[in-house]
Amino acid sequence: MSTTSDLDFAHSGTDVVIVGGGLAGLFCALKLAPRPVTVITAAPLGEGASTAWAQGGIAAAVAEGDSAESHAADTIAVGAGLVDENVALQLAREAGPRIRDLLEYGVPFDRDLEGRLAVSREAAHSARRIVHVRGDMAGQAIITALIKAVRATPSIKVIEGYFAEALLTDGGSVVGLQLRQAGVAISRPITMPARAVVLATGGIGHLYAVTTNPVEASGLGLAIAARAGALIADPEFVQFHPTAIMVGRDPAPLATEALRGEGATLINGQGERFMLALHPLAELAPRDIVARGVFAEIAAGRGAFLDARTALGAHFAAEFPTVYESCISEGVDPATQPIPIAPAAHYHMGGIAVDMHGRSSLRGLWAAGEVSCTGAHGANRLASNSLLEAVVYAARIAEDIGGREFGAASGRIDELPMARNAALGAAQEAELRQLMSGNVGVIRNADGLAAAVRRFAAMEAGASSTAMLNMATTALLVSTAAWSRLESRGAHYRSDHPAENPALADRTMTTLADARDTAASLSDTARRSRPVVA
């Protein structure tokens, strides 16, 4: 691996560029070796990637008595009617080989006394099939191992400290990137030609005021793909993790679902287990149901807490060191005290629509990880399927690109409308995040969504900062799709349409042009409804 901070981007010596230094991006780069590849990452490797924060692990039917078919069935059941069943089955079937790849790259997955992979159970899984590292340290262990492997691979060039603010196109094909130095708003944009671009930029969680995601998860990849004309799938489906630890930190630390898998319960301020009345699986119900249950207790003023005193007690620190440290650092001892919690934006089921090979609707553009939408998650992601999806599709993309010989570049790049940049305004960023949490959050309704759509459209149209432009573009895509889905399904809950409508059991396929049309229509309706003042 070579790194650089001062590079001739226009002659970087590779035709394959991967944007993102998380699991999907690094795994794809390793799988492409020995083909030369350049990885672009805004933060130093190991920082800014949601993968490093993942606590649960990777879902894989590797234990005796389990099967890929059972894993796929659980995925389909949780996805609320929108999971592509063939995608789910193939994903589950490729889990074993991808786990073996990670082991070869040095990931120290936990093993039992007989040397087999140790597995745990998480919500809505019918079997123990989560492979993990020291209970809640899988994400960090995976990233650490992959970074070491990348650094030992000479065909991988890593450019740190730059982010992709736009895709460059030639007609309907992606032919490069416009980059800018991270943290320097007035830096000049840099053009980087590429014959194949892989977006692995992560999710959108930081568009919300309460999230478990790092600041880099602000929807950049989704926005630049949408502005280039890519088809976007299922953007309304945002998963809220029900047990973010509420100790005043942004992002909020996560209390892994594995805690509930080990017997921790959810209680309110009166000590009552409120999930018993809401679902037969109680604390192990699908995340959307648990998130709404927690949200309701908080809204009613009773508060919500995760209680592991009986299930783990004195063993908490040894079994879940990451969660333990997050609590202890803020004055909460989870061995003897209930942990204060709230739902937080955690994972985006929607994203850039891709096929079984990770190809987007634009020639020359692939996507993997949370920025993509494969159809595997439907309306609600099954726990620990995200890291599995990332490695499976990263490997598929590498295979798809690896055998290609790209033709000569045309030399023509479509002009971009905005090259100047301004610093991201703190007040406007806070407004957008609060509006997403309040109006496009756990519980939604028509009036709140319409107000959000109109405001995001205005923010997008008036943005002088590329960071705000990308945030507003993604917020607009999510909110317009949520406004258009007149039902409640999976993680998308409408209080004005609380039932699931079988007639609407179709995935959303949209574009930025569609979102802008919806916003314009809502703005026209709002103008016509204003009273005339004499």
XYZ file of C-alpha atoms in Angstrom:
534
model
C 0.000 0.000 0.000
C 1.190 3.498 -0.760
C -0.218 6.670 0.788
C 0.021 10.255 -0.306
C -1.012 13.709 0.751
C 0.274 15.501 -2.372
C -0.563 13.602 -5.545
C -0.971 14.216 -9.242
C -4.586 13.063 -9.189
C -4.986 13.257 -12.939
C -2.250 10.638 -13.445
C -2.742 8.399 -10.421
C -1.844 5.242 -12.349
C -5.076 3.289 -11.804
C -8.400 2.974 -13.578
C -10.304 1.746 -10.480
C -11.150 4.189 -7.679
C -12.892 3.187 -4.460
C -14.393 5.936 -2.305
C -14.551 4.919 1.358
C -12.237 3.307 3.878
C -14.684 1.098 5.756
C -15.325 -2.630 5.451
C -16.823 -2.559 1.952
C -14.132 -0.321 0.475
C -11.121 -2.046 2.003
C -12.463 -5.556 1.343
C -13.129 -4.669 -2.300
C -9.622 -3.261 -2.695
C -8.085 -6.416 -1.239
C -10.211 -8.631 -3.467
C -9.140 -6.650 -6.548
C -5.428 -7.273 -5.848
C -3.125 -7.466 -7.709
C -5.066 -5.092 -9.960
C -4.043 -1.523 -9.082
C -6.705 0.408 -7.190
C -6.876 3.795 -5.463
C -8.858 4.199 -2.241
C -10.065 7.709 -1.373
C -10.940 8.386 2.255
C -11.699 11.672 3.997
C -10.503 10.428 7.383
C -7.339 8.432 8.104
C -7.806 4.688 7.714
C -9.533 3.318 10.781
C -11.373 6.556 11.521
C -14.752 7.755 10.309
C -16.044 4.338 9.216
C -19.242 2.977 10.752
C -17.769 -0.536 10.502
C -15.374 0.237 13.341
C -18.365 1.059 15.554
C -20.249 -2.172 14.826
C -20.639 -4.173 18.014
C -22.773 -7.190 17.189
C -20.794 -8.938 14.483
C -21.606 -10.724 11.223
C -24.598 -12.968 10.667
C -23.548 -16.294 9.127
C -25.155 -19.730 9.252
C -21.954 -21.540 10.201
C -23.110 -23.422 13.303
C -24.248 -27.044 13.318
C -27.982 -27.303 12.683
C -28.260 -23.871 11.073
C -28.679 -23.243 7.343
C -28.535 -20.497 4.747
C -32.187 -21.166 4.006
C -33.107 -20.484 7.645
C -31.000 -17.319 7.666
C -32.696 -16.111 4.473
C -36.141 -16.879 5.894
C -35.409 -14.735 8.955
C -34.153 -11.920 6.714
C -37.287 -12.082 4.585
C -39.612 -12.154 7.602
C -38.090 -9.034 9.147
C -38.019 -7.127 5.831
C -41.809 -6.631 5.886
C -42.592 -7.871 2.399
C -39.953 -5.922 0.471
C -36.923 -8.241 0.603
C -35.743 -9.658 -2.710
C -35.880 -13.334 -1.733
C -33.231 -14.474 -4.212
C -30.849 -11.753 -2.993
C -31.414 -12.822 0.628
C -30.757 -16.485 -0.127
C -27.611 -15.855 -2.150
C -26.346 -13.478 0.540
C -26.805 -16.138 3.222
C -25.144 -18.798 1.077
C -22.026 -16.677 0.567
C -21.598 -15.948 4.270
C -19.300 -18.902 4.984
C -16.737 -18.127 2.255
C -16.620 -14.452 3.241
C -16.063 -15.337 6.919
C -13.160 -17.528 5.789
C -11.763 -14.587 3.820
C -11.879 -12.411 6.924
C -10.163 -15.100 8.968
C -7.392 -15.227 6.341
C -7.037 -11.441 6.599
C -6.474 -11.878 10.340
C -9.840 -11.149 11.952
C -9.760 -12.945 15.356
C -13.345 -14.173 15.562
C -14.227 -15.784 18.893
C -14.087 -19.567 19.099
C -15.559 -22.080 21.521
C -13.596 -24.606 23.577
C -13.544 -27.026 20.638
C -12.098 -24.440 18.272
C -15.279 -23.794 16.309
C -16.520 -20.280 15.598
C -18.510 -19.072 18.605
C -21.948 -17.747 17.701
C -24.503 -15.657 19.575
C -28.119 -14.764 18.935
C -29.619 -11.370 18.151
C -33.147 -10.062 17.684
C -35.395 -11.835 15.141
C -32.808 -14.520 14.334
C -34.180 -18.035 14.824
C -30.730 -19.404 15.672
C -27.417 -18.427 17.203
C -25.501 -17.288 14.108
C -23.662 -14.053 14.937
C -19.888 -14.441 14.759
C -18.183 -11.845 16.917
C -14.965 -10.690 18.557
C -14.769 -10.351 22.354
C -18.519 -9.918 22.583
C -18.898 -6.386 21.236
C -15.642 -5.564 19.452
C -16.179 -7.125 16.016
C -16.234 -3.888 14.033
C -12.975 -2.534 15.397
C -11.251 -5.907 15.086
C -12.350 -6.287 11.453
C -11.179 -2.800 10.468
C -7.854 -3.253 12.261
C -7.186 -6.543 10.443
C -8.174 -5.160 7.033
C -6.046 -2.044 7.433
C -3.038 -4.263 8.195
C -3.774 -6.352 5.101
C -4.219 -3.244 2.924
C -0.935 -1.785 4.140
C 0.783 -5.004 3.116
C -0.712 -4.934 -0.400
C 1.428 -2.956 -2.885
C -1.319 -2.702 -5.528
C -3.491 -0.537 -3.237
C -2.875 3.211 -3.131
C -4.633 5.099 -0.330
C -5.315 8.832 -0.548
C -6.320 10.127 2.872
C -7.757 13.532 3.667
C -9.890 13.986 0.528
C -13.585 13.454 -0.091
C -15.530 13.012 -3.307
C -17.939 15.919 -3.629
C -19.254 14.987 -7.086
C -19.197 12.317 -9.780
C -18.010 13.356 -13.220
C -19.957 12.021 -16.165
C -19.744 11.652 -19.907
C -23.326 11.327 -21.008
C -24.696 8.445 -18.963
C -21.331 7.099 -17.838
C -19.302 7.912 -14.734
C -15.783 8.861 -15.841
C -14.257 10.318 -12.713
C -14.588 12.248 -9.489
C -14.344 15.776 -8.245
C -12.390 15.726 -4.986
C -11.753 18.310 -2.333
C -9.453 18.361 0.647
C -11.335 17.465 3.811
C -11.650 20.181 6.416
C -10.545 22.981 4.071
C -13.708 24.541 2.665
C -11.948 26.966 0.315
C -9.534 24.426 -1.139
C -9.685 24.061 -4.914
C -11.581 21.108 -6.366
C -9.460 18.414 -7.993
C -10.505 16.328 -10.979
C -9.629 12.639 -10.899
C -10.446 10.558 -14.010
C -11.472 6.937 -13.454
C -12.864 4.141 -15.598
C -14.535 2.394 -12.659
C -15.772 4.082 -9.488
C -16.909 2.111 -6.442
C -18.825 4.107 -3.830
C -18.454 2.650 -0.333
C -19.130 5.842 1.578
C -21.461 4.553 4.285
C -24.859 5.701 5.460
C -26.882 8.766 6.421
C -27.194 8.551 10.210
C -25.538 11.893 10.919
C -28.383 13.651 9.128
C -30.286 13.002 12.381
C -29.803 14.861 15.658
C -29.636 11.576 17.589
C -27.537 8.909 15.893
C -25.045 6.164 16.573
C -23.128 6.995 13.363
C -19.899 8.983 12.957
C -20.008 12.479 11.453
C -18.811 11.103 8.095
C -22.116 9.212 7.692
C -23.908 12.222 6.241
C -25.242 10.813 2.973
C -22.464 12.094 0.707
C -22.222 9.039 -1.546
C -25.971 8.764 -2.005
C -26.193 12.464 -2.865
C -23.428 12.558 -5.465
C -24.800 9.448 -7.161
C -28.317 10.917 -7.208
C -27.068 14.209 -8.673
C -25.327 12.235 -11.430
C -28.675 10.614 -12.255
C -28.419 7.260 -10.464
C -31.551 5.354 -9.496
C -32.161 5.412 -5.737
C -34.017 2.586 -3.972
C -36.063 2.575 -0.751
C -34.684 5.819 0.763
C -37.608 6.163 3.215
C -36.508 3.132 5.238
C -34.222 4.297 8.037
C -33.582 1.939 10.920
C -33.499 3.408 14.404
C -31.525 1.428 16.921
C -33.704 1.208 20.015
C -30.902 1.269 22.578
C -28.555 4.194 22.029
C -27.006 5.181 25.347
C -28.251 8.653 26.303
C -25.341 10.252 28.113
C -25.130 13.495 26.159
C -22.663 12.424 23.463
C -22.913 12.972 19.696
C -22.790 10.407 18.219
C -24.539 8.463 20.956
C -22.742 5.282 22.115
C -24.530 2.063 21.234
C -25.756 -0.616 23.595
C -25.474 -3.632 21.308
C -28.463 -5.825 20.595
C -26.410 -8.759 21.830
C -27.103 -7.532 25.369
C -30.777 -8.329 24.892
C -29.767 -11.591 23.271
C -28.039 -12.449 26.542
C -31.136 -11.639 28.594
C -31.013 -7.888 29.328
C -34.499 -6.372 29.547
C -36.109 -3.032 28.710
C -37.816 -1.189 31.551
C -39.313 2.218 32.130
C -38.713 4.546 35.057
C -41.151 2.520 37.181
C -39.196 -0.669 36.524
C -41.882 -2.152 34.246
C -40.931 -4.358 31.258
C -42.998 -2.516 28.641
C -42.122 -4.732 25.640
C -43.986 -7.726 27.098
C -47.279 -6.085 26.126
C -46.143 -5.044 22.650
C -44.797 -8.201 20.994
C -44.529 -11.959 21.716
C -40.736 -11.750 21.401
C -40.628 -8.812 23.852
C -37.056 -7.428 23.873
C -36.101 -9.621 20.897
C -38.831 -8.223 18.630
C -37.764 -6.604 15.329
C -35.921 -3.349 15.823
C -38.652 -1.084 14.455
C -41.159 -2.398 17.004
C -38.690 -2.102 19.874
C -37.687 1.418 18.762
C -41.314 2.574 18.760
C -41.851 0.964 22.159
C -38.868 2.827 23.611
C -39.945 6.043 21.868
C -43.449 5.779 23.366
C -42.142 5.371 26.919
C -39.927 8.424 26.542
C -42.723 10.462 24.945
C -45.022 9.527 27.830
C -42.479 10.839 30.316
C -41.696 7.447 31.860
C -38.208 7.135 30.386
C -36.593 3.984 29.001
C -33.690 1.909 30.304
C -31.756 -1.221 29.417
C -31.432 -3.414 32.501
C -28.597 -5.952 32.482
C -28.190 -6.224 36.248
C -29.636 -9.737 36.474
C -28.568 -11.060 33.068
C -24.916 -9.967 33.314
C -24.227 -8.118 36.544
C -20.573 -8.444 37.517
C -19.754 -10.156 34.181
C -20.741 -7.073 32.151
C -17.242 -5.563 31.868
C -15.647 -8.782 30.667
C -18.352 -9.731 28.173
C -19.176 -6.290 26.734
C -16.156 -4.064 27.365
C -17.044 -1.394 24.801
C -20.519 -0.761 26.192
C -19.187 -0.946 29.744
C -16.576 1.725 29.076
C -19.128 3.997 27.363
C -21.356 3.806 30.424
C -18.631 4.072 33.080
C -17.067 7.100 31.382
C -20.348 8.969 31.843
C -21.004 7.866 35.430
C -23.316 4.897 34.828
C -22.332 1.441 36.142
C -24.283 -1.035 33.977
C -23.508 -3.883 36.379
C -25.562 -2.193 39.102
C -27.652 0.453 37.301
C -30.128 0.470 34.384
C -28.701 2.230 31.311
C -30.688 5.259 30.009
C -31.537 4.728 26.332
C -33.368 6.231 23.357
C -33.868 5.305 19.686
C -31.179 6.691 17.361
C -30.697 6.729 13.591
C -28.550 3.695 13.001
C -28.756 2.164 9.523
C -30.161 3.111 6.123
C -31.857 0.260 4.295
C -32.184 2.464 1.202
C -29.421 3.689 -1.061
C -28.063 3.548 -4.582
C -29.982 0.819 -6.390
C -27.592 -1.969 -7.434
C -27.935 -5.361 -9.070
C -26.495 -8.706 -7.959
C -23.028 -7.563 -9.120
C -23.151 -4.247 -7.274
C -23.657 -2.275 -10.501
C -25.656 0.942 -10.308
C -27.902 2.295 -13.065
C -24.968 4.391 -14.319
C -22.228 2.808 -16.427
C -18.927 2.835 -14.608
C -20.440 3.162 -11.119
C -20.668 0.392 -8.535
C -21.738 0.689 -4.884
C -21.288 -1.505 -1.799
C -22.100 -1.336 1.865
C -24.620 0.990 3.442
C -24.575 3.506 0.581
C -26.067 0.830 -1.680
C -29.464 -0.837 -1.749
C -29.364 -4.474 -2.861
C -32.875 -5.523 -1.854
C -31.513 -7.702 0.965
C -32.926 -5.638 3.824
C -36.347 -4.615 2.548
C -38.145 -2.302 4.953
C -36.214 -3.378 8.049
C -32.712 -4.844 8.353
C -32.145 -8.066 10.248
C -29.500 -7.616 12.941
C -25.861 -8.106 11.826
C -26.748 -8.554 8.150
C -25.102 -5.247 7.223
C -21.476 -6.327 7.582
C -22.299 -9.547 5.743
C -23.846 -7.628 2.865
C -20.814 -5.325 2.726
C -18.280 -8.152 2.284
C -20.449 -10.194 -0.078
C -21.065 -7.302 -2.463
C -17.518 -5.956 -2.165
C -16.299 -9.366 -3.328
C -18.844 -9.477 -6.156
C -17.840 -6.003 -7.346
C -14.171 -6.984 -7.303
C -14.976 -10.048 -9.393
C -17.102 -7.996 -11.809
C -14.447 -5.306 -12.268
C -11.439 -7.626 -12.040
C -12.007 -9.353 -15.356
C -12.720 -6.178 -17.325
C -10.473 -4.304 -19.677
C -11.773 -0.776 -19.938
C -11.576 1.143 -23.196
C -9.837 4.475 -23.642
C -11.470 7.434 -21.930
C -13.348 9.845 -24.193
C -11.600 12.852 -22.705
C -14.927 14.699 -22.316
C -16.354 15.371 -18.859
C -19.724 17.021 -18.257
C -19.359 20.403 -16.571
C -20.359 20.769 -12.936
C -22.488 23.747 -11.899
C -20.682 24.511 -8.640
C -16.940 24.613 -8.105
C -16.720 27.200 -5.331
C -17.318 26.144 -1.777
C -18.121 27.651 1.600
C -17.823 26.307 5.108
C -20.738 24.266 6.424
C -22.845 26.543 8.622
C -23.359 25.111 12.108
C -26.830 26.623 12.520
C -28.116 25.274 9.211
C -26.625 21.848 9.880
C -28.319 21.752 13.300
C -31.624 22.808 11.715
C -31.449 20.029 9.138
C -30.589 17.389 11.756
C -33.365 18.490 14.115
C -35.878 18.512 11.259
C -34.868 15.004 10.237
C -35.235 13.703 13.802
C -38.488 15.530 14.475
C -40.282 15.104 11.147
C -38.600 12.157 9.389
C -37.819 10.061 12.452
C -39.260 7.113 14.353
C -42.858 8.312 13.875
C -43.895 10.392 10.845
C -47.016 12.111 9.483
C -48.045 13.999 6.348
C -47.835 17.530 7.728
C -44.408 17.028 9.286
C -43.037 15.333 6.194
C -44.392 17.999 3.864
C -42.808 20.751 5.953
C -39.494 18.870 5.922
C -39.632 18.330 2.146
C -40.206 22.012 1.456
C -37.389 23.098 3.757
C -34.885 20.554 2.411
C -35.690 21.595 -1.165
C -34.956 25.213 -0.239
C -31.721 24.191 1.488
C -30.604 22.219 -1.551
C -31.424 25.014 -3.976
C -29.656 27.640 -1.888
C -26.618 25.677 -0.693
C -23.257 27.429 -1.023
C -21.451 24.599 0.785
C -20.970 21.283 -0.983
C -21.368 19.549 2.383
C -24.772 21.210 2.893
C -25.732 20.491 -0.707
C -25.071 16.788 -0.223
C -26.830 16.659 3.157
C -29.890 18.489 1.809
C -30.003 16.311 -1.320
C -30.064 13.111 0.715
C -32.556 14.531 3.234
C -34.817 15.481 0.323
C -34.674 11.959 -1.126
C -35.536 10.361 2.231
C -38.338 12.771 3.116
C -40.078 12.758 -0.281
C -40.115 8.958 -0.367
C -41.472 8.892 3.203
C -44.168 11.410 2.269
C -45.152 9.319 -0.762
C -45.472 5.989 1.094
C -48.980 6.178 2.548
C -48.681 3.235 4.925
C -46.573 1.943 7.784
C -44.126 -0.799 6.846
C -41.017 -1.981 8.656
C -38.959 0.944 9.903
C -41.233 3.463 8.139
C -44.087 4.361 10.497
C -46.807 6.888 9.622
C -49.110 7.818 12.499
C -51.685 9.014 9.919
C -51.425 5.680 8.038
C -50.594 3.238 10.863
C -51.484 0.028 8.993
C -49.506 -1.874 6.413
C -51.209 -1.742 3.011
C -50.719 -4.949 0.947
C -51.312 -2.970 -2.237
C -48.157 -0.949 -1.501
C -45.830 -3.928 -1.030
C -43.441 -2.629 -3.677
C -39.964 -1.218 -3.356
C -39.481 2.488 -3.999
C -37.414 3.363 -7.058
C -36.825 7.067 -7.442
C -34.448 9.731 -8.715
C -33.436 13.178 -7.562
C -35.570 14.627 -10.351
C -38.588 12.772 -8.908
C -37.830 14.123 -5.425
C -37.555 17.674 -6.714
C -40.873 17.298 -8.571
C -42.546 16.148 -5.349
C -41.071 19.092 -3.440
C -42.250 21.543 -6.111
C -45.760 20.092 -5.966
C -45.878 20.395 -2.170
C -44.614 23.975 -2.347
C -47.303 24.866 -4.923
C -49.965 23.269 -2.712
C -48.746 25.230 0.304
C -48.869 28.511 -1.632
C -52.393 27.857 -2.887
C -53.627 27.032 0.631
C -52.404 30.274 2.185
C -55.214 32.657 3.116
C -55.506 35.818 1.041
C -54.906 38.915 3.162
C -56.938 41.913 2.049
